[in-house]
Coordinates of C-alpha atoms in Angstrom, one line a residue:
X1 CA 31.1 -92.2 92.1
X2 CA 32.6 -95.8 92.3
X3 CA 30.1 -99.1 91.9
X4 CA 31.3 -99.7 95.6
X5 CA 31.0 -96.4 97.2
X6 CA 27.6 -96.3 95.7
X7 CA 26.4 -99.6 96.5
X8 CA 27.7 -99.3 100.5
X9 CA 26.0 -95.9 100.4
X10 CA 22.5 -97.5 99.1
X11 CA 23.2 -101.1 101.8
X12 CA 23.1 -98.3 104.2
X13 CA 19.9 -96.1 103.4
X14 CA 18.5 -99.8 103.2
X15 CA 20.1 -100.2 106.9
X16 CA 18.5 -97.5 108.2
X17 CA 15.1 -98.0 106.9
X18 CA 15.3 -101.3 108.6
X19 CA 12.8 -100.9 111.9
X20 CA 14.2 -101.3 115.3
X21 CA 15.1 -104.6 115.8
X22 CA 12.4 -106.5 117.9
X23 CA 14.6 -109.3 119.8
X24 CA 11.9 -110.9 121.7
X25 CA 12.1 -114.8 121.1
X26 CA 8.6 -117.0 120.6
X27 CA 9.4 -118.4 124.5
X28 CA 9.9 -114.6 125.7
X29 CA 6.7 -113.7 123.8
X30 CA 4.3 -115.9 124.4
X31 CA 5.5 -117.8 127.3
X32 CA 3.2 -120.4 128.5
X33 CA 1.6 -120.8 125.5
X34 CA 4.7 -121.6 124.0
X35 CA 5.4 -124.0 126.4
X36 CA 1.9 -126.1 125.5
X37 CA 2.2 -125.4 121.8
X38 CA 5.4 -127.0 121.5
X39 CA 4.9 -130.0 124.6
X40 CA 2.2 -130.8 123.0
X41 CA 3.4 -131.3 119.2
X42 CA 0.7 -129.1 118.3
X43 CA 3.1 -129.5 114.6
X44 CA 5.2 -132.5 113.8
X45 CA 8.1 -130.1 113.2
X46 CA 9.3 -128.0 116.8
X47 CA 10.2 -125.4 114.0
X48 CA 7.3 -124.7 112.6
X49 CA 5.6 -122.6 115.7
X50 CA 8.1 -120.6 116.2
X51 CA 8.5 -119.2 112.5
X52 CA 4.3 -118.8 112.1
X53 CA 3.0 -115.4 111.7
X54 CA 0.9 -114.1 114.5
X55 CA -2.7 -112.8 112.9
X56 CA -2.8 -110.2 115.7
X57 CA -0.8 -108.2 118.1
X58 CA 1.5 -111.2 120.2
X59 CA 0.1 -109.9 123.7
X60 CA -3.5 -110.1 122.9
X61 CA -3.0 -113.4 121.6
X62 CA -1.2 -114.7 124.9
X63 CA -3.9 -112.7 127.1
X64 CA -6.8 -114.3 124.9
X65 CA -4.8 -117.6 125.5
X66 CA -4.8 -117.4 129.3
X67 CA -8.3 -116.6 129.3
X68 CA -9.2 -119.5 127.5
X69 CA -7.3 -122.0 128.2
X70 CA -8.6 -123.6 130.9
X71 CA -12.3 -123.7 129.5
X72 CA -13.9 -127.1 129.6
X73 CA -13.4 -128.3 126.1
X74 CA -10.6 -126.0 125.2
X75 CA -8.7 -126.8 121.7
X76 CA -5.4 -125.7 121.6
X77 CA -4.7 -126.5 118.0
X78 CA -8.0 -124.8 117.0
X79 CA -6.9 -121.8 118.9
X80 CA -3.2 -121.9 117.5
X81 CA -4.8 -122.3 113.6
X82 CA -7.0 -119.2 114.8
X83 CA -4.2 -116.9 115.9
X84 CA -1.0 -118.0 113.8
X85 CA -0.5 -118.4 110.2
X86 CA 2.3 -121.0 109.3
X87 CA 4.8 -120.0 107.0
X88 CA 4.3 -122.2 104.2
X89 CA 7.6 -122.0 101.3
X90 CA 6.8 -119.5 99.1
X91 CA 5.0 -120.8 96.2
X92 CA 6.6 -122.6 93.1
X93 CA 6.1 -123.8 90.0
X94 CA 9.8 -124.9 89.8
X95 CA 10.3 -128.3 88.8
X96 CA 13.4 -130.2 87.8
X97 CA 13.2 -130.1 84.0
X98 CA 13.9 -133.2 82.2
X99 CA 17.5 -133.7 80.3
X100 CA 18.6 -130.3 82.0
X101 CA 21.9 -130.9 82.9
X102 CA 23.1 -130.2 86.5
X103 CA 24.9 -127.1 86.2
X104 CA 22.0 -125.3 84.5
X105 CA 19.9 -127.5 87.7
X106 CA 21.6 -125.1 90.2
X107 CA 21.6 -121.8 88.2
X108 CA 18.0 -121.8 87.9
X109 CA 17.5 -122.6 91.4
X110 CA 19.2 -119.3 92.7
X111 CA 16.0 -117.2 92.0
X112 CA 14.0 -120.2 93.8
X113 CA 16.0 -119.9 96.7
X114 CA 16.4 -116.4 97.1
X115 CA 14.0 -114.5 99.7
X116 CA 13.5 -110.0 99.6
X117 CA 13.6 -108.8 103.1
X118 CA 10.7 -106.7 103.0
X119 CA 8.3 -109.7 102.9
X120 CA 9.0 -111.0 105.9
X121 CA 5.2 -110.9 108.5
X122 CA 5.5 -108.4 110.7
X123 CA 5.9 -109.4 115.0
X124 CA 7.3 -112.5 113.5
X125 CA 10.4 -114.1 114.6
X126 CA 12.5 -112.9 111.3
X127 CA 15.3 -110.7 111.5
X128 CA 15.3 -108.1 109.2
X129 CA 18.3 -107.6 106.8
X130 CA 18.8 -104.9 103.7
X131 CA 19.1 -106.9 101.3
X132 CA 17.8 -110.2 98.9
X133 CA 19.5 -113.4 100.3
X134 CA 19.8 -116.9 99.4
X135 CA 18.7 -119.7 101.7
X136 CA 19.0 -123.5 102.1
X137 CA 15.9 -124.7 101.6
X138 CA 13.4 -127.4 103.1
X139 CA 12.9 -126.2 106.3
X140 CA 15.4 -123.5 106.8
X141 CA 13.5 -120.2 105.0
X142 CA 15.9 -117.9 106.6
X143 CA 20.2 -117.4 106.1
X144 CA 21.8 -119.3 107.8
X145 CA 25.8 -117.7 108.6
X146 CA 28.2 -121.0 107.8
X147 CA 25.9 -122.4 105.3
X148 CA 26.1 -118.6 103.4
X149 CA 29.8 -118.7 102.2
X150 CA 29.8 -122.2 101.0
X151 CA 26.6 -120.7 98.8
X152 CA 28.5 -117.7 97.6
X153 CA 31.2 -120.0 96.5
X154 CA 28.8 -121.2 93.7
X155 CA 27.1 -117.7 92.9
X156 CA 30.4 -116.6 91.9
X157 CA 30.7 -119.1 89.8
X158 CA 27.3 -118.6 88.3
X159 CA 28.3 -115.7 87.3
X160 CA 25.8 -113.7 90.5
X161 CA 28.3 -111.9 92.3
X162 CA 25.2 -108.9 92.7
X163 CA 24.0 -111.7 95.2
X164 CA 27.4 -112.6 97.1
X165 CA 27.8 -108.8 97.7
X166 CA 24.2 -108.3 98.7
X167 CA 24.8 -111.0 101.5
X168 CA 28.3 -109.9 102.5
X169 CA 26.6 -106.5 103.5
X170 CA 23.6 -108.1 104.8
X171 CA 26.1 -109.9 107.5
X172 CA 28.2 -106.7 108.4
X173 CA 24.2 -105.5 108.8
X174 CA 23.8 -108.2 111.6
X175 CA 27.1 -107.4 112.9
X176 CA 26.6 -103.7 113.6
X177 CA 23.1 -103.9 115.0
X178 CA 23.8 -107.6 117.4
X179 CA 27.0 -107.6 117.5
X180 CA 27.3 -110.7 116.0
X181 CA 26.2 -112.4 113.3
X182 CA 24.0 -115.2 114.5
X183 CA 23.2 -118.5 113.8
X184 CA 20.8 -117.5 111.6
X185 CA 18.3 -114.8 110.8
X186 CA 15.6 -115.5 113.5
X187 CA 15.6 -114.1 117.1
X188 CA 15.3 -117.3 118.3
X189 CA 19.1 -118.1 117.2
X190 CA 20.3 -114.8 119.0
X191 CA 22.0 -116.3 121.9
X192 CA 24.5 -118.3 119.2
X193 CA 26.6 -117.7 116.0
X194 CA 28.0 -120.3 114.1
X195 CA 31.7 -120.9 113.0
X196 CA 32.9 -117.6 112.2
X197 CA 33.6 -117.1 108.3
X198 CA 32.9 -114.2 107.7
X199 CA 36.4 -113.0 106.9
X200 CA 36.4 -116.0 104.3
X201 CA 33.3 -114.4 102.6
X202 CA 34.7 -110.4 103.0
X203 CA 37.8 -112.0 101.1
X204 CA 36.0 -113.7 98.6
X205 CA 34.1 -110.6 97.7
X206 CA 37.2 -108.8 97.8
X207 CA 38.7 -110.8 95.5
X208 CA 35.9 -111.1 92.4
X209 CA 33.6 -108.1 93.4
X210 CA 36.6 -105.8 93.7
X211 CA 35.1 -104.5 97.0
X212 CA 37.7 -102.9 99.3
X213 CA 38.0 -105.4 102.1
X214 CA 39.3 -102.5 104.5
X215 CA 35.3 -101.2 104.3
X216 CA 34.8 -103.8 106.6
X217 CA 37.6 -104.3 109.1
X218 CA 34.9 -102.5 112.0
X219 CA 32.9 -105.4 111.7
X220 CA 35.7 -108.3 111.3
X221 CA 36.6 -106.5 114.6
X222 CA 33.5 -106.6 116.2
X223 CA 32.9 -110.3 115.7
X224 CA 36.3 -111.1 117.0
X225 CA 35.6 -108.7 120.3
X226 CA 32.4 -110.4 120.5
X227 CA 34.3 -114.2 120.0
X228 CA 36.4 -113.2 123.3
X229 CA 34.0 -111.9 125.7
X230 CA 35.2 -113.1 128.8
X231 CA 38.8 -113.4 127.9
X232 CA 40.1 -110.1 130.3
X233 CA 41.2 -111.6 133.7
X234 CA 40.5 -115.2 133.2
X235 CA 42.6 -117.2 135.0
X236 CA 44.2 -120.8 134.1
X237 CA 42.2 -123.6 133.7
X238 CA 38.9 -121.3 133.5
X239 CA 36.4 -120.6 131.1
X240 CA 34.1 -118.1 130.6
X241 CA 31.3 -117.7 127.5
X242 CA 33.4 -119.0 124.3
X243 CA 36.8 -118.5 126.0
X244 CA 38.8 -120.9 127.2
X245 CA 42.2 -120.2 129.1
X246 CA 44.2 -123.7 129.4
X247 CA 46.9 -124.4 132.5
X248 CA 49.6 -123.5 130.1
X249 CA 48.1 -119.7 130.2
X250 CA 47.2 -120.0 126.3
X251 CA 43.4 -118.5 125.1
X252 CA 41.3 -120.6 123.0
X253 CA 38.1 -120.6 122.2
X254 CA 34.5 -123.3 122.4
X255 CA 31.2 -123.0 121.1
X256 CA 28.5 -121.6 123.6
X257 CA 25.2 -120.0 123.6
X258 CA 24.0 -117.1 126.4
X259 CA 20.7 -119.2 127.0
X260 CA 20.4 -122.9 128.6
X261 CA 16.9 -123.7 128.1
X262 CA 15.7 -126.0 125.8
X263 CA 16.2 -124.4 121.7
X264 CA 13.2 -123.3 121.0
X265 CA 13.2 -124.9 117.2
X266 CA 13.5 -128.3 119.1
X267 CA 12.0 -127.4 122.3
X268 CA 10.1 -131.2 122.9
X269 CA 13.2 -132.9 121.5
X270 CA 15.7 -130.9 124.1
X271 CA 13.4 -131.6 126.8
X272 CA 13.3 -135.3 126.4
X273 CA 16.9 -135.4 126.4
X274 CA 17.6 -133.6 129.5
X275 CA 14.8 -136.4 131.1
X276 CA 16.9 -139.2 129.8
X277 CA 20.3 -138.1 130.8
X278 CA 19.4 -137.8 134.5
X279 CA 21.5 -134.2 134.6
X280 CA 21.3 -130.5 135.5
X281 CA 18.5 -129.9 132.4
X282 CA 20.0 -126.1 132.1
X283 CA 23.7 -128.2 131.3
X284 CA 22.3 -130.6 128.6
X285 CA 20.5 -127.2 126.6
X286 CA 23.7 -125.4 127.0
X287 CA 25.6 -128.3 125.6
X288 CA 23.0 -129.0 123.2
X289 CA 22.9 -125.1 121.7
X290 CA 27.0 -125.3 121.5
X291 CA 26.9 -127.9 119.5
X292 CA 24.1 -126.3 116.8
X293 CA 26.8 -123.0 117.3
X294 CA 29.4 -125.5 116.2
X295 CA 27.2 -126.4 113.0
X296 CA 27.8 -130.4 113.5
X297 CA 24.4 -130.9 114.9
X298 CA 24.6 -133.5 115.9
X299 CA 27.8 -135.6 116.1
X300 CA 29.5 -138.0 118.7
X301 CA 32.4 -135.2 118.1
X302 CA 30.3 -133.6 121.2
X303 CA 29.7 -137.0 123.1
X304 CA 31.6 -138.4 126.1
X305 CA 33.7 -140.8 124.9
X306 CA 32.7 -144.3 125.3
X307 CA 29.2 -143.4 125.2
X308 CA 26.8 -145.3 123.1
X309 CA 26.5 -143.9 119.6
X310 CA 23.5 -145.5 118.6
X311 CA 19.9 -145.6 120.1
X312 CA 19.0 -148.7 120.9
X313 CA 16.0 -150.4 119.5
X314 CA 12.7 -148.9 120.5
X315 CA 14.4 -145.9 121.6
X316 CA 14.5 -142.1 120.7
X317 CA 17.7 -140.3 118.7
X318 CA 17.8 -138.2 121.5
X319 CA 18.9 -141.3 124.0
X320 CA 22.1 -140.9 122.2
X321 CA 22.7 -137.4 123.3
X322 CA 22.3 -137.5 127.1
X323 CA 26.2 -137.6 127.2
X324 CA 26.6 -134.5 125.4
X325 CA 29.7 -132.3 126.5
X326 CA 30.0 -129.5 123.6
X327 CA 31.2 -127.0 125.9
X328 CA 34.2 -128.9 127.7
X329 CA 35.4 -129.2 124.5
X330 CA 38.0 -126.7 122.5
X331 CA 37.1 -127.6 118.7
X332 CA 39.8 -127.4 116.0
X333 CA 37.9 -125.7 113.6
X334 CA 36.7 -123.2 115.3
X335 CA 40.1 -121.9 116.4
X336 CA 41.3 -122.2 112.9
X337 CA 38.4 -119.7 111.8
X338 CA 39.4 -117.1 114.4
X339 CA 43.1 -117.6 113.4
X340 CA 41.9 -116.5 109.8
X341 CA 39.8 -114.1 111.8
X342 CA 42.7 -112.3 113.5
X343 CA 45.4 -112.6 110.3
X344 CA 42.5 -110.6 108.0
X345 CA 42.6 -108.0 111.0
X346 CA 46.0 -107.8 110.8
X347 CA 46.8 -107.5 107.5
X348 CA 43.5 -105.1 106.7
X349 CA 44.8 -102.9 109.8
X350 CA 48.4 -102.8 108.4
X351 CA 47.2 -101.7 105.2
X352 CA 45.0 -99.2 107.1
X353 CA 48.0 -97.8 108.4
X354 CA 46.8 -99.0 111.9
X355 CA 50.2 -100.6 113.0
X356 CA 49.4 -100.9 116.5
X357 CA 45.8 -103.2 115.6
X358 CA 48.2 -105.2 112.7
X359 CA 50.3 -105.7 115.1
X360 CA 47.9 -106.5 118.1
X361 CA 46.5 -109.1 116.2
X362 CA 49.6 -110.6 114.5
X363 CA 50.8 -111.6 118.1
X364 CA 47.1 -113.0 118.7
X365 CA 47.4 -115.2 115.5
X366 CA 50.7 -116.1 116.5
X367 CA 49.7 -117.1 119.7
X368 CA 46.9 -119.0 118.7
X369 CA 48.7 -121.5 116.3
X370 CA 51.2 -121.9 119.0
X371 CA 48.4 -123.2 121.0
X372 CA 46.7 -125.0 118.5
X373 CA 49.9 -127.2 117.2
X374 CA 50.6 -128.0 121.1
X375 CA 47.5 -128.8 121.9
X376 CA 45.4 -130.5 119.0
X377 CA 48.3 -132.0 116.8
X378 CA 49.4 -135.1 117.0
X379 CA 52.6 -136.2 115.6
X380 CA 52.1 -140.0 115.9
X381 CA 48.5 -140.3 114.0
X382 CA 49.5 -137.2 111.5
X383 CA 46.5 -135.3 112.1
X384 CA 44.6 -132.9 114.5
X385 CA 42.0 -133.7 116.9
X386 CA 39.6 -131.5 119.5
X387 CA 41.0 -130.9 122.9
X388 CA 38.5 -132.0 126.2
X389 CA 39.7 -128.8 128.3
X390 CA 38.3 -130.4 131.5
X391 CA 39.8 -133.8 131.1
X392 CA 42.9 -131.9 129.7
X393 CA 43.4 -134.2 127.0
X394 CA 43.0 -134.8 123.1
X395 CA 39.9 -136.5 121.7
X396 CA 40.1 -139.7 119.9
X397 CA 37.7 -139.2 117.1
X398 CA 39.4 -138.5 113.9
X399 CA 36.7 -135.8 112.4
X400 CA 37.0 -134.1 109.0
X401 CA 37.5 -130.7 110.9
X402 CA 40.8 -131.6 110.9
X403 CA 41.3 -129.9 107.4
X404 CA 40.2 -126.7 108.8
X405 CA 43.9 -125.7 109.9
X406 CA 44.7 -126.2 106.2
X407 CA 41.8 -124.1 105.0
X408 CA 42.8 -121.1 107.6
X409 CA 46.1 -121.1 106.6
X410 CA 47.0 -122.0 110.2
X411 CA 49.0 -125.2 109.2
X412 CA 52.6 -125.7 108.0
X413 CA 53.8 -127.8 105.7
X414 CA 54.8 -130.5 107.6
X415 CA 51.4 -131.0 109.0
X416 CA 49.4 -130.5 105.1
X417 CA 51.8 -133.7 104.3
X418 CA 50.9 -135.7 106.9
X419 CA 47.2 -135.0 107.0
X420 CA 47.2 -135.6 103.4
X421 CA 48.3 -139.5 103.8
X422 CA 46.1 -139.2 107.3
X423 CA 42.8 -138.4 105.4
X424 CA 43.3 -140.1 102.5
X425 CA 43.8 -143.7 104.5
X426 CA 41.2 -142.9 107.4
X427 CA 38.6 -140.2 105.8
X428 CA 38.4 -141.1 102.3
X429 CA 35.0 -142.5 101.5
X430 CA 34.1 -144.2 97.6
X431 CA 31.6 -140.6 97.3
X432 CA 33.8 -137.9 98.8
X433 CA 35.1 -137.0 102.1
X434 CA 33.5 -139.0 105.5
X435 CA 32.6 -136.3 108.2
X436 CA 34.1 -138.6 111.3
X437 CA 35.4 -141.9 111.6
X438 CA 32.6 -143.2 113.7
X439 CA 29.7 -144.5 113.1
X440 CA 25.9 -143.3 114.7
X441 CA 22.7 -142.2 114.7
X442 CA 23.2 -138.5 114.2
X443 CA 23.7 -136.7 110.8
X444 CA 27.3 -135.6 111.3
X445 CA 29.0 -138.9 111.5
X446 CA 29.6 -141.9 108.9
X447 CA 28.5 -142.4 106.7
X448 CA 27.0 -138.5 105.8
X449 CA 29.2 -136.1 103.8
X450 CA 29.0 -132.6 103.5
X451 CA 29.4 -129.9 100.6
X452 CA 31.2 -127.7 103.5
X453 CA 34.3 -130.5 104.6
X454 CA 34.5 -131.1 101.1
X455 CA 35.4 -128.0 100.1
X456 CA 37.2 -126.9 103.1
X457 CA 39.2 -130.2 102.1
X458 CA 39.5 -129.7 98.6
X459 CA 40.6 -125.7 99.3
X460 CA 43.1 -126.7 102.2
X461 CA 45.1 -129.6 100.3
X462 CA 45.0 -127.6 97.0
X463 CA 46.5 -124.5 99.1
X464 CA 49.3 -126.7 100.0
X465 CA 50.1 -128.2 97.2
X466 CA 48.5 -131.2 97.4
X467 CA 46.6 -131.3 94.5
X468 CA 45.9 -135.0 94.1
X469 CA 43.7 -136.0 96.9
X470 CA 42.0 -132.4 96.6
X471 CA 40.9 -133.5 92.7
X472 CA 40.1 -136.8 94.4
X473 CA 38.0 -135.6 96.4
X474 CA 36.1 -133.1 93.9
X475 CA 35.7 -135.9 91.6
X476 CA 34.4 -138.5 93.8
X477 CA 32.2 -135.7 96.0
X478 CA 30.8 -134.7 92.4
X479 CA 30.1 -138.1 90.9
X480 CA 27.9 -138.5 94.1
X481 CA 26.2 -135.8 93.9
X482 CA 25.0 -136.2 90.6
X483 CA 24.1 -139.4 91.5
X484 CA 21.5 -138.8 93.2
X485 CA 20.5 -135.8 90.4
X486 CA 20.2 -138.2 87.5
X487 CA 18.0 -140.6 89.7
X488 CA 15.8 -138.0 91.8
X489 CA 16.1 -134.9 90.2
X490 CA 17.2 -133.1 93.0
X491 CA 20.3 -131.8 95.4
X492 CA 20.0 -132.5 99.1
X493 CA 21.3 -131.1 101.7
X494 CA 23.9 -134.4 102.9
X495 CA 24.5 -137.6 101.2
X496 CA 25.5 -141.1 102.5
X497 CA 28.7 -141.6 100.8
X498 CA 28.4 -144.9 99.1
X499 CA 30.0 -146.3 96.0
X500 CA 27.8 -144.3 92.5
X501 CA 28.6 -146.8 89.6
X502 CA 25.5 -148.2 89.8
X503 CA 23.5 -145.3 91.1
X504 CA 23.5 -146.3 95.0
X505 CA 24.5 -143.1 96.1
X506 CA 21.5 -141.4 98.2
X507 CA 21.1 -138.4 100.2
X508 CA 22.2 -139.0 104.0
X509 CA 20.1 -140.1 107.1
X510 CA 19.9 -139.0 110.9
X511 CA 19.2 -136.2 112.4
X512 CA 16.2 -134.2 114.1
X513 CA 14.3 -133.7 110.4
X514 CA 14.1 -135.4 107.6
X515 CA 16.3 -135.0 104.4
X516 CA 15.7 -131.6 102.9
X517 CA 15.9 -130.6 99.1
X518 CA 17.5 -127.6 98.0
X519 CA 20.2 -127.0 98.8
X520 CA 21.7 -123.7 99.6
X521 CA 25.6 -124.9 100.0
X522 CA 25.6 -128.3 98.2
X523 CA 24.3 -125.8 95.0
X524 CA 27.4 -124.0 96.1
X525 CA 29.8 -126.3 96.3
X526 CA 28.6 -128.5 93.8
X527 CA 28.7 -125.4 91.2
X528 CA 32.0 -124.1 91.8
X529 CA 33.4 -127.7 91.6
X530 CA 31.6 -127.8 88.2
X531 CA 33.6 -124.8 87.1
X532 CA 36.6 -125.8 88.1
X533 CA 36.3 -129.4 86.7
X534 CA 35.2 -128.4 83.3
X535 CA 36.0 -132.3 82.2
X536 CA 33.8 -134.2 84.9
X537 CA 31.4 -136.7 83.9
X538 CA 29.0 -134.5 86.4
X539 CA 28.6 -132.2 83.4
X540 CA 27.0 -134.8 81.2
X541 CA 24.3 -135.6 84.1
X542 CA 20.8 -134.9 83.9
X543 CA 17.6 -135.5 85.5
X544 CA 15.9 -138.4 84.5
X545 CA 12.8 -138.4 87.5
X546 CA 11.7 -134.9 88.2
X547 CA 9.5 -133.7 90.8
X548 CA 8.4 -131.2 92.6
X549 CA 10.9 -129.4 94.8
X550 CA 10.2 -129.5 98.1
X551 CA 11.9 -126.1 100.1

């Protein structure tokens, strides 16, 4: 028996011994309690509730809760600490070891950062999964879907491709029993995925675990029928879940979630920007879960523009956000990722022998990178740009997800030329490549990069032939991050993209949380970058100030 045929036969006795899945959210469980727990910061972090443990069945807890709580002298926290454990990291002695150089940094944190299923508290808000995983860090415990491929990058070149194929199955596992694979592995982040790679990560297993990509055409098919819910019927100028049909009769899609109450993660936060902005609340937390969908969140990308994108003094982040508009807005990248969606289904089919499905989704492709090109490229600036469906008009932010055409293999040639003197006069920053042109408060703006543009840079140009300003990028993105490595000890999970030569470089600001340690895809990045740069001065970097990690 084959190494593959065997290990999908084991991923599925694993499947099957997974219990039922319990989709019940925190909100949906313990309902007004909720509610207080988290309008009343009970924890510092809106996250923390709704990953705690309950120390008894959920329903007692919310019936003891409404018996009690409107006692004279009632203590919610008490009664919170009395009923819920908090999910603390799991316990560590891991700590950066002194002289170790950076690539040996990030191949002894994949054990740190990797979680067994079968560990996770029971009536907790975990979804289960068949397999080990790796996760970011910090604050995120769980596996997150766009973060994950960006992380198998680097496994592979660690050498750990018994963990990339663990978490390929453990996402066509989420795909078959939700139909989906969402956001991340939490019920709470049911109503939303993110942007859709897992044909990038079926391909990249194909390719170095020697996996049979065809095993999982169901699923690639799946997430693609799930993408276009919506899409039978709809007439012009309509929109309907994540599909948008523009006057012109083309189909593209937006980022959406099926709830629009406030994210239960960020629950106070959500709430006091739906106050602010004087709207429709359910609007502002449907705009505000598209744009965590999207990944960028947050980012005036999803801002009307020519609002403010700073708060003023005095004032919270979330002032910023009472403009937001995710949802009117049809985002380059995440057409680009269901082009590469629809080629892998068409080329898998066809080698299937299922010419009618290769051929189905060859006209899709095709269709779609018509519609993309018309719509989102523009000739005069060299470079593509989200489309505002409602206003029925390109938006004026250059973004860095404008290299995702490149990385999906949507582009021609024409348009890698011109986006490669584009970028490199507008986007290149002294420490890699900037996220958007404009400047704000929120985390996915200047002046934060990320490991994920950067590669999806570096990949795009390289795939083009424009080797130059990819190795300009990898060297500049690398010499940042280790940086920050020789001075702290430590990858994080952005970084403000400064000049390095005298060891200014440090991790990136905004956001709802603080900077987290870690991390899951700038260890992946970082690591494959490190392979393929065998001469880098990153290589010669170790830690001089170690501490404790904090996951």
């Amino acid at each position: 028996m084959s190494k593959r045929v065997h290990s999908r036969q084991h991923a599925a006795a694993r499947a099957s011994a997974c219990p039922a899945p319990d989709t019940l959210t925190p909100a949906d469980r313990y309902q007004e309690l909720f509610t207080a727990v988290q309008g009343a910061r009970v924890f510092a972090d809106s996250k923390t509730f709704v990953d705690c443990a309950p120390l008894q069945d959920p329903q007692e807890i919310l019936q003891a809760y409404r018996a009690q709580c409107k006692a004279d002298g009632f203590d919610l926290k008490a009664f919170v600490a009395r009923h819920f454990e908090v999910q603390l990291p799991p316990s560590s002695d891991y700590v950066s070891v002194p002289g170790q150089p950076l690539c040996a940094h990030i191949d002894d944190l994949w054990p740190v950062l990797t979680r067994q299923p079968l560990a996770h508290p029971p009536a907790g808000s975990s979804l289960q999964v068949p397999h080990d995983y790796v996760v970011p860090g910090g604050r995120f415990g769980e596996m997150y879907y766009w973060d994950s491929y960006f992380t198998m990058i680097g496994l592979v070149a660690s050498g750990r491709t018994d963990l990339l194929h663990d978490m390929v199955v453990n996402f066509a596992h989420l795909i078959d029993t939700y139909g989906h694979v969402p956001n991340g592995t939490r019920t709470y982040y049911l109503g939303r995925s993110q942007p859709p790679l897992f044909a990038f990560m079926v391909e990249l297993s194909e390719r170095v675990d020697k996996c049979s990509a065809t095993d999982f055409l169901p699923q690639l098919r799946q997430e693609h029928a799930w993408w276009m819910r919506g899409s039978d019927g709809l007439a012009p100028g309509g929109a309907e879940r994540r599909v948008v049909r523009l006057p012109d009769g083309s189909l593209l899609n937006r980022y959406w979630d099926e709830r629009d109450q406030p994210r239960e993660e960020a629950w106070l936060e959500d709430v006091t920007t739906a106050r602010l902005s004087g709207r429709e609340p359910g609007e502002v937390y449907r705009h505000l879960r598209a744009a965590a969908e999207s990944g960028w969140d947050f980012s005036t990308r999803w801002l009307a523009e020519g609002a403010p994108r700073k708060a003023q003094d005095g004032q919270a982040e979330q002032d910023s956000l009472v403009s937001i508009c995710t949802t009117d807005i049809v985002p380059v990248d995440l057409n680009a990722f269901l082009y590469k969606l629809e080629t892998t289904i068409a080329d898998l089919a066809g080698q299937a022998g299922h010419e009618a499905t290769a051929n189905e989704f060859k006209k899709h492709a095709a269709e779609r990178k018509a519609a993309v090109i018309a719509l989102m490229w523009d000739e005069s600036q060299g470079a593509f740009f989200d489309h505002d469906w409602r206003l029925g008009q390109r938006r004026s932010c250059l973004t860095a997800a404008c290299v995702a055409p490149l990385f999906a293999g949507l582009a021609d040639q024409s348009h890698a030329n011109a986006l490669a003197a584009t970028v490199e006069q507008r986007l290149l920053a002294p420490g890699g490549l900037s996220t958007t042109e404009c400047t704000s408060d929120q985390q996915w703006d200047q002046p934060n990069g990320w490991a994920s543009l950067q590669w999806m840079a570096m990949a795009g140009f390289h795939t083009y032939g424009h080797d130059h300003i990819a190795r300009t990028i990898a060297h500049r993105w690398l010499a940042t991050v280790a940086a920050v490595y020789e001075r702290e000890g430590k990858l994080v999970e952005k970084y403000a993209l400064r000049q390095v030569e005298h060891q200014v470089s440090t991790g990136g600001g905004g956001g709802e949380y603080p900077l987290q340690d870690g991390f899951g895809w700038t260890n992946g990045v970082t690591r494959a970058l490190l392979h393929a740069h065998p001469q880098h001065t990153a290589h010669a970097c170790v830690a001089h100030a170690p501490e404790p990690m904090h996951r």
